[in-house]
Amino acid sequence: MLRIGNTDIKYLKGVGDARAKLLADELDIHSFRDLLYYFPFRHIDRSRFYAIADFTPDMPNVQIKGRFLRFYKEGEGAKQRLIAVFTDGRSVMEVVWFSRIKQIENAYPLNTELVLFGKPNFFKGSYSIAHPEVETYDPSTPPQGLRGVYSLTEKLRKRGITSRTIQNLVGNLFDKVADITDIIPQSVCRQFGLMPLRDALRNIHFPESLHDLKKAQERLKFEELFFIQLHILRFTKRRNSSIRGHVFPTIGEHFNRFYSEVLPFQLTDAQKRVIKEIRSDMRTGRQMNRLLQGDVGSGKTMVAFMTMLIAVDNKTQACLMAPTEILARQHYQSIAQWAEPIGVNVRLLTGSTRTKERKEIHESLIDGSLDILIGTHAVIEENVQFHNLAMVVIDEQHRFGVQQRAKLWSKNALPPHVLVMTATPIPRTLAMTLYGDLDVSVIDQLPPGRKPVMTLLRYDDNRQQVVNAVKDQLSKGRQVYIVYPLIHDNDKLSLRSLEEDYQNVCATYPGYKVCYVHGQMKADEKDHQMQLFVSGEAHIMVATTVIEVGVNVPNASVMIIENAERFGLSQLHQLRGRVGRGADQSYCILMSKRQIASATRERLEIMTQSTDGFVIAEADMKMRGPGNMEGTQQSGLAFNMRLASLATDGQMIAITRDAASDLLDANPQLYGATTSPAESSGSSLTTLSPSECNIINNELKFRFSQDTDWSRIS
Ligand code: ADP
Ligand code: MG
């Protein structure tokens, strides 16, 4: 971008060794470039001084000229605060500090003309400002326009580094830098009307006007997303162009026989469409990497099975991995039942498979007589070797890391097709960035005859009503889940815990058997308790969120979630998915304290209004931010974004994705392909000059040098 961009920050006028170390430690600013990309988090209008009398409650950050009349302290110890009475000559207001009290008291003399910057807060009839920036008034400084405010750490403030200091340093840098070469190709800038990089950087630090600031922010946000998409798509395209996959030309005897003689119900249209999508992937010679999203109960297992049949019909083997033993066993039970009548061999391999049986399985895998293997992590152990593995299904993928996925891929010369199934709906924008390397199929339809789960919000003081409703369901032979946020009591959090409530539940529902499951139990004990519920021997299961994934007990019709206010939306949705699997009306009861924040109430109300996982996932992302979404952390690919947000920039994500894809198609050398671009494929494709390619390659290297995950899986 700029030749001196990598220059150590200590060489900038006004920095030096000591400050360089501070900037590096506190703000991760090491070079000239890092400083240029250290953007203000907001801007203050410094074109005029505001009068206290003109304050309004919704006012942004403003500057006020005046003086401190006196200081005094309130509160004790950690709660102590310093208050100053400030006047602009006409009115007075309070200024408050909660920390650095001593320094501040000594820093600002009384009755000297000062300028404060801050946001007025309206509280109990008067205005105050907390932690303003303070400067001495200098009548010789001309009025300025918008000025950036930079986030700083306590330590930097102690060492006298303020927002103003950063501004001055950036100013010094611009004095020194004659030109900044753009890192986005001219053609792309032109197509999307982007502000050139040098103007954008200047305007984000020192905007000439609000309009220029907006254009600058938009350009830099585009840049951020554009490079993320280039980064992801580069691997996808490289893989697609270099890795061959198994070609399955035919749908054969097993698939057809199953479809016409065994299939116990009609496939939904969504299931049919997804099977077609998968089928066409596997015909191309490309290796399939597909994410299958479908709400709980949408029938993903059947899709997985029919997909595996295509592999079997083409004389290869298939394997299905589940995150827990219980889930693996449930898949095995369904699939074995479907496979048996058509003569397809299926075995189950888990941690508790006996040695003798394990040996048999290993042998039949190697000699090719075993068609489908179902299991837990056990299937990716070193000693499990396949004769010809060509299809891998991974259920509930967020429990499997990228590396485990990669491990399976290397089991064979030709990598198998991979189908990753998840019941955690991921908003489209998130999928495009987090799982950008996967194609996505969606089952957006439930099998017919399902009644949506009725969801109710109930407060602790209505508990008796809930108990009566549960008794009614139990008396009809239904089963009930009760989920707690905690296993043990915790004095600090006044939450209900499983341990504390277990006896309670037993006493409240006499004559019914209660089993329990939580994350601190040994695996076999957990399985045993789970089995009690699956078999119907136990009527009530008290549990923590360990039951979240996959368990299928169609007779269970009530899900009670205690302290529902403590759970995220996606988690509540997952839990609710445990009921509503049979033909009868099911209920999900969210128990909450009556006193909750309004945002919390809003969240719980979304649950009562929608059963659509995608609607809930979108709402969840908007409320909590994409960084906290389930699956985001585990994926290890949560890109660190400064300007863009996955929650609110969906449109720009889509635009940059298309732009990045077009650019790569026109310039395959960017992802290392040797073939020249398809000549005839359109007029909008722009070929880059070698130097433009170089700039992009360097930029990608710079931005993503630490991100190794993608290269592992490509
Ligand atoms: P999930 O997508 O949550 O994994 P499952 O595959 O466990 O859902 O399916 C839930 C239930 O619905 C199973 O009992 C399954 O046999 C049944 N099912 C799947 N597809 C259909 C269909 N098209 N019609 C009727 N029932 C179906
Ligand atoms: Mg499932």
mmCIF file with all atom_site columns, C-alpha atoms in Angstrom, residues 587-681:
data_model
loop_
_atom_site.group_PDB
_atom_site.id
_atom_site.type_symbol
_atom_site.label_atom_id
_atom_site.label_alt_id
_atom_site.label_comp_id
_atom_site.label_asym_id
_atom_site.label_entity_id
_atom_site.label_seq_id
_atom_site.pdbx_PDB_ins_code
_atom_site.Cartn_x
_atom_site.Cartn_y
_atom_site.Cartn_z
_atom_site.occupancy
_atom_site.B_iso_or_equiv
_atom_site.pdbx_formal_charge
_atom_site.auth_seq_id
_atom_site.auth_comp_id
_atom_site.auth_asym_id
_atom_site.auth_atom_id
_atom_site.pdbx_PDB_model_num
ATOM 1  C CA . TYR A 1 587 ? -45.230 -27.278 24.854  1.00 0.00 ? 587 TYR A CA 1
ATOM 2  C CA . CYS A 1 588 ? -42.123 -25.337 25.700  1.00 0.00 ? 588 CYS A CA 1
ATOM 3  C CA . ILE A 1 589 ? -42.383 -23.352 28.912  1.00 0.00 ? 589 ILE A CA 1
ATOM 4  C CA . LEU A 1 590 ? -39.844 -20.641 29.538  1.00 0.00 ? 590 LEU A CA 1
ATOM 5  C CA . MET A 1 591 ? -39.647 -20.001 33.274  1.00 0.00 ? 591 MET A CA 1
ATOM 6  C CA . SER A 1 592 ? -38.242 -16.653 34.220  1.00 0.00 ? 592 SER A CA 1
ATOM 7  C CA . LYS A 1 593 ? -37.982 -14.215 37.057  1.00 0.00 ? 593 LYS A CA 1
ATOM 8  C CA . ARG A 1 594 ? -40.508 -11.475 36.781  1.00 0.00 ? 594 ARG A CA 1
ATOM 9  C CA . GLN A 1 595 ? -37.862 -8.766  37.120  1.00 0.00 ? 595 GLN A CA 1
ATOM 10 C CA . ILE A 1 596 ? -35.839 -8.913  33.930  1.00 0.00 ? 596 ILE A CA 1
ATOM 11 C CA . ALA A 1 597 ? -34.277 -6.363  31.632  1.00 0.00 ? 597 ALA A CA 1
ATOM 12 C CA . SER A 1 598 ? -36.443 -5.299  28.725  1.00 0.00 ? 598 SER A CA 1
ATOM 13 C CA . ALA A 1 599 ? -33.951 -6.697  26.198  1.00 0.00 ? 599 ALA A CA 1
ATOM 14 C CA . THR A 1 600 ? -34.230 -10.050 27.946  1.00 0.00 ? 600 THR A CA 1
ATOM 15 C CA . ARG A 1 601 ? -37.995 -9.962  27.841  1.00 0.00 ? 601 ARG A CA 1
ATOM 16 C CA . GLU A 1 602 ? -37.827 -9.096  24.163  1.00 0.00 ? 602 GLU A CA 1
ATOM 17 C CA . ARG A 1 603 ? -35.579 -12.099 23.566  1.00 0.00 ? 603 ARG A CA 1
ATOM 18 C CA . LEU A 1 604 ? -37.943 -14.449 25.370  1.00 0.00 ? 604 LEU A CA 1
ATOM 19 C CA . GLU A 1 605 ? -40.886 -13.031 23.485  1.00 0.00 ? 605 GLU A CA 1
ATOM 20 C CA . ILE A 1 606 ? -39.234 -13.766 20.156  1.00 0.00 ? 606 ILE A CA 1
ATOM 21 C CA . MET A 1 607 ? -39.245 -17.396 21.257  1.00 0.00 ? 607 MET A CA 1
ATOM 22 C CA . THR A 1 608 ? -42.953 -17.326 21.963  1.00 0.00 ? 608 THR A CA 1
ATOM 23 C CA . GLN A 1 609 ? -43.667 -15.782 18.568  1.00 0.00 ? 609 GLN A CA 1
ATOM 24 C CA . SER A 1 610 ? -41.564 -17.821 16.170  1.00 0.00 ? 610 SER A CA 1
ATOM 25 C CA . THR A 1 611 ? -40.557 -21.427 15.710  1.00 0.00 ? 611 THR A CA 1
ATOM 26 C CA . ASP A 1 612 ? -38.467 -20.679 12.631  1.00 0.00 ? 612 ASP A CA 1
ATOM 27 C CA . GLY A 1 613 ? -34.815 -21.283 13.409  1.00 0.00 ? 613 GLY A CA 1
ATOM 28 C CA . PHE A 1 614 ? -33.627 -18.790 10.805  1.00 0.00 ? 614 PHE A CA 1
ATOM 29 C CA . VAL A 1 615 ? -35.766 -15.990 12.173  1.00 0.00 ? 615 VAL A CA 1
ATOM 30 C CA . ILE A 1 616 ? -34.423 -16.748 15.626  1.00 0.00 ? 616 ILE A CA 1
ATOM 31 C CA . ALA A 1 617 ? -30.822 -16.937 14.480  1.00 0.00 ? 617 ALA A CA 1
ATOM 32 C CA . GLU A 1 618 ? -31.089 -13.550 12.765  1.00 0.00 ? 618 GLU A CA 1
ATOM 33 C CA . ALA A 1 619 ? -32.609 -11.999 15.871  1.00 0.00 ? 619 ALA A CA 1
ATOM 34 C CA . ASP A 1 620 ? -29.957 -13.595 18.032  1.00 0.00 ? 620 ASP A CA 1
ATOM 35 C CA . MET A 1 621 ? -27.167 -12.233 15.899  1.00 0.00 ? 621 MET A CA 1
ATOM 36 C CA . LYS A 1 622 ? -28.651 -8.744  15.944  1.00 0.00 ? 622 LYS A CA 1
ATOM 37 C CA . MET A 1 623 ? -29.024 -8.785  19.712  1.00 0.00 ? 623 MET A CA 1
ATOM 38 C CA . ARG A 1 624 ? -25.802 -10.443 20.779  1.00 0.00 ? 624 ARG A CA 1
ATOM 39 C CA . GLY A 1 625 ? -23.461 -9.766  17.915  1.00 0.00 ? 625 GLY A CA 1
ATOM 40 C CA . PRO A 1 626 ? -22.014 -12.434 15.647  1.00 0.00 ? 626 PRO A CA 1
ATOM 41 C CA . GLY A 1 627 ? -19.025 -13.071 17.891  1.00 0.00 ? 627 GLY A CA 1
ATOM 42 C CA . ASN A 1 628 ? -21.245 -14.732 20.455  1.00 0.00 ? 628 ASN A CA 1
ATOM 43 C CA . MET A 1 629 ? -23.222 -16.910 18.112  1.00 0.00 ? 629 MET A CA 1
ATOM 44 C CA . GLU A 1 630 ? -23.030 -20.592 18.638  1.00 0.00 ? 630 GLU A CA 1
ATOM 45 C CA . GLY A 1 631 ? -20.524 -22.094 16.288  1.00 0.00 ? 631 GLY A CA 1
ATOM 46 C CA . THR A 1 632 ? -18.638 -18.871 15.738  1.00 0.00 ? 632 THR A CA 1
ATOM 47 C CA . GLN A 1 633 ? -15.962 -19.377 18.329  1.00 0.00 ? 633 GLN A CA 1
ATOM 48 C CA . GLN A 1 634 ? -15.500 -23.049 17.641  1.00 0.00 ? 634 GLN A CA 1
ATOM 49 C CA . SER A 1 635 ? -15.034 -22.456 13.971  1.00 0.00 ? 635 SER A CA 1
ATOM 50 C CA . GLY A 1 636 ? -11.945 -20.436 14.777  1.00 0.00 ? 636 GLY A CA 1
ATOM 51 C CA . LEU A 1 637 ? -12.704 -18.234 11.819  1.00 0.00 ? 637 LEU A CA 1
ATOM 52 C CA . ALA A 1 638 ? -14.339 -15.299 13.473  1.00 0.00 ? 638 ALA A CA 1
ATOM 53 C CA . PHE A 1 639 ? -12.555 -12.615 11.544  1.00 0.00 ? 639 PHE A CA 1
ATOM 54 C CA . ASN A 1 640 ? -11.494 -9.638  13.500  1.00 0.00 ? 640 ASN A CA 1
ATOM 55 C CA . MET A 1 641 ? -13.374 -6.769  11.941  1.00 0.00 ? 641 MET A CA 1
ATOM 56 C CA . ARG A 1 642 ? -12.852 -3.108  12.693  1.00 0.00 ? 642 ARG A CA 1
ATOM 57 C CA . LEU A 1 643 ? -15.592 -1.451  10.713  1.00 0.00 ? 643 LEU A CA 1
ATOM 58 C CA . ALA A 1 644 ? -17.917 -4.057  9.301   1.00 0.00 ? 644 ALA A CA 1
ATOM 59 C CA . SER A 1 645 ? -20.402 -6.102  11.265  1.00 0.00 ? 645 SER A CA 1
ATOM 60 C CA . LEU A 1 646 ? -21.798 -9.460  10.262  1.00 0.00 ? 646 LEU A CA 1
ATOM 61 C CA . ALA A 1 647 ? -25.029 -8.519  11.960  1.00 0.00 ? 647 ALA A CA 1
ATOM 62 C CA . THR A 1 648 ? -25.772 -5.342  10.081  1.00 0.00 ? 648 THR A CA 1
ATOM 63 C CA . ASP A 1 649 ? -23.731 -5.375  6.896   1.00 0.00 ? 649 ASP A CA 1
ATOM 64 C CA . GLY A 1 650 ? -25.411 -8.274  5.156   1.00 0.00 ? 650 GLY A CA 1
ATOM 65 C CA . GLN A 1 651 ? -25.824 -6.411  1.927   1.00 0.00 ? 651 GLN A CA 1
ATOM 66 C CA . MET A 1 652 ? -22.231 -5.342  1.694   1.00 0.00 ? 652 MET A CA 1
ATOM 67 C CA . ILE A 1 653 ? -21.093 -8.849  2.531   1.00 0.00 ? 653 ILE A CA 1
ATOM 68 C CA . ALA A 1 654 ? -23.065 -10.158 -0.422  1.00 0.00 ? 654 ALA A CA 1
ATOM 69 C CA . ILE A 1 655 ? -21.741 -7.425  -2.724  1.00 0.00 ? 655 ILE A CA 1
ATOM 70 C CA . THR A 1 656 ? -18.114 -7.952  -1.757  1.00 0.00 ? 656 THR A CA 1
ATOM 71 C CA . ARG A 1 657 ? -18.500 -11.677 -2.097  1.00 0.00 ? 657 ARG A CA 1
ATOM 72 C CA . ASP A 1 658 ? -19.674 -11.326 -5.683  1.00 0.00 ? 658 ASP A CA 1
ATOM 73 C CA . ALA A 1 659 ? -16.988 -8.770  -6.436  1.00 0.00 ? 659 ALA A CA 1
ATOM 74 C CA . ALA A 1 660 ? -14.282 -11.022 -5.024  1.00 0.00 ? 660 ALA A CA 1
ATOM 75 C CA . SER A 1 661 ? -15.627 -14.027 -6.882  1.00 0.00 ? 661 SER A CA 1
ATOM 76 C CA . ASP A 1 662 ? -15.682 -12.142 -10.208 1.00 0.00 ? 662 ASP A CA 1
ATOM 77 C CA . LEU A 1 663 ? -12.164 -10.893 -9.700  1.00 0.00 ? 663 LEU A CA 1
ATOM 78 C CA . LEU A 1 664 ? -10.861 -14.385 -8.976  1.00 0.00 ? 664 LEU A CA 1
ATOM 79 C CA . ASP A 1 665 ? -12.683 -15.851 -11.957 1.00 0.00 ? 665 ASP A CA 1
ATOM 80 C CA . ALA A 1 666 ? -11.080 -13.294 -14.204 1.00 0.00 ? 666 ALA A CA 1
ATOM 81 C CA . ASN A 1 667 ? -7.649  -13.758 -12.654 1.00 0.00 ? 667 ASN A CA 1
ATOM 82 C CA . PRO A 1 668 ? -7.134  -17.399 -11.725 1.00 0.00 ? 668 PRO A CA 1
ATOM 83 C CA . GLN A 1 669 ? -3.455  -16.729 -11.099 1.00 0.00 ? 669 GLN A CA 1
ATOM 84 C CA . LEU A 1 670 ? -4.608  -15.105 -7.835  1.00 0.00 ? 670 LEU A CA 1
ATOM 85 C CA . TYR A 1 671 ? -5.449  -18.498 -6.430  1.00 0.00 ? 671 TYR A CA 1
ATOM 86 C CA . GLY A 1 672 ? -2.616  -20.322 -8.035  1.00 0.00 ? 672 GLY A CA 1
ATOM 87 C CA . ALA A 1 673 ? -4.457  -21.916 -10.919 1.00 0.00 ? 673 ALA A CA 1
ATOM 88 C CA . THR A 1 674 ? -2.497  -22.140 -14.112 1.00 0.00 ? 674 THR A CA 1
ATOM 89 C CA . THR A 1 675 ? -5.408  -22.207 -16.493 1.00 0.00 ? 675 THR A CA 1
ATOM 90 C CA . SER A 1 676 ? -6.338  -18.973 -18.155 1.00 0.00 ? 676 SER A CA 1
ATOM 91 C CA . PRO A 1 677 ? -9.749  -17.486 -17.457 1.00 0.00 ? 677 PRO A CA 1
ATOM 92 C CA . ALA A 1 678 ? -12.701 -18.687 -19.447 1.00 0.00 ? 678 ALA A CA 1
ATOM 93 C CA . GLU A 1 679 ? -12.490 -16.470 -22.507 1.00 0.00 ? 679 GLU A CA 1
ATOM 94 C CA . SER A 1 680 ? -16.098 -16.147 -23.366 1.00 0.00 ? 680 SER A CA 1
ATOM 95 C CA . SER A 1 681 ? -17.641 -15.925 -19.952 1.00 0.00 ? 681 SER A CA 1
#
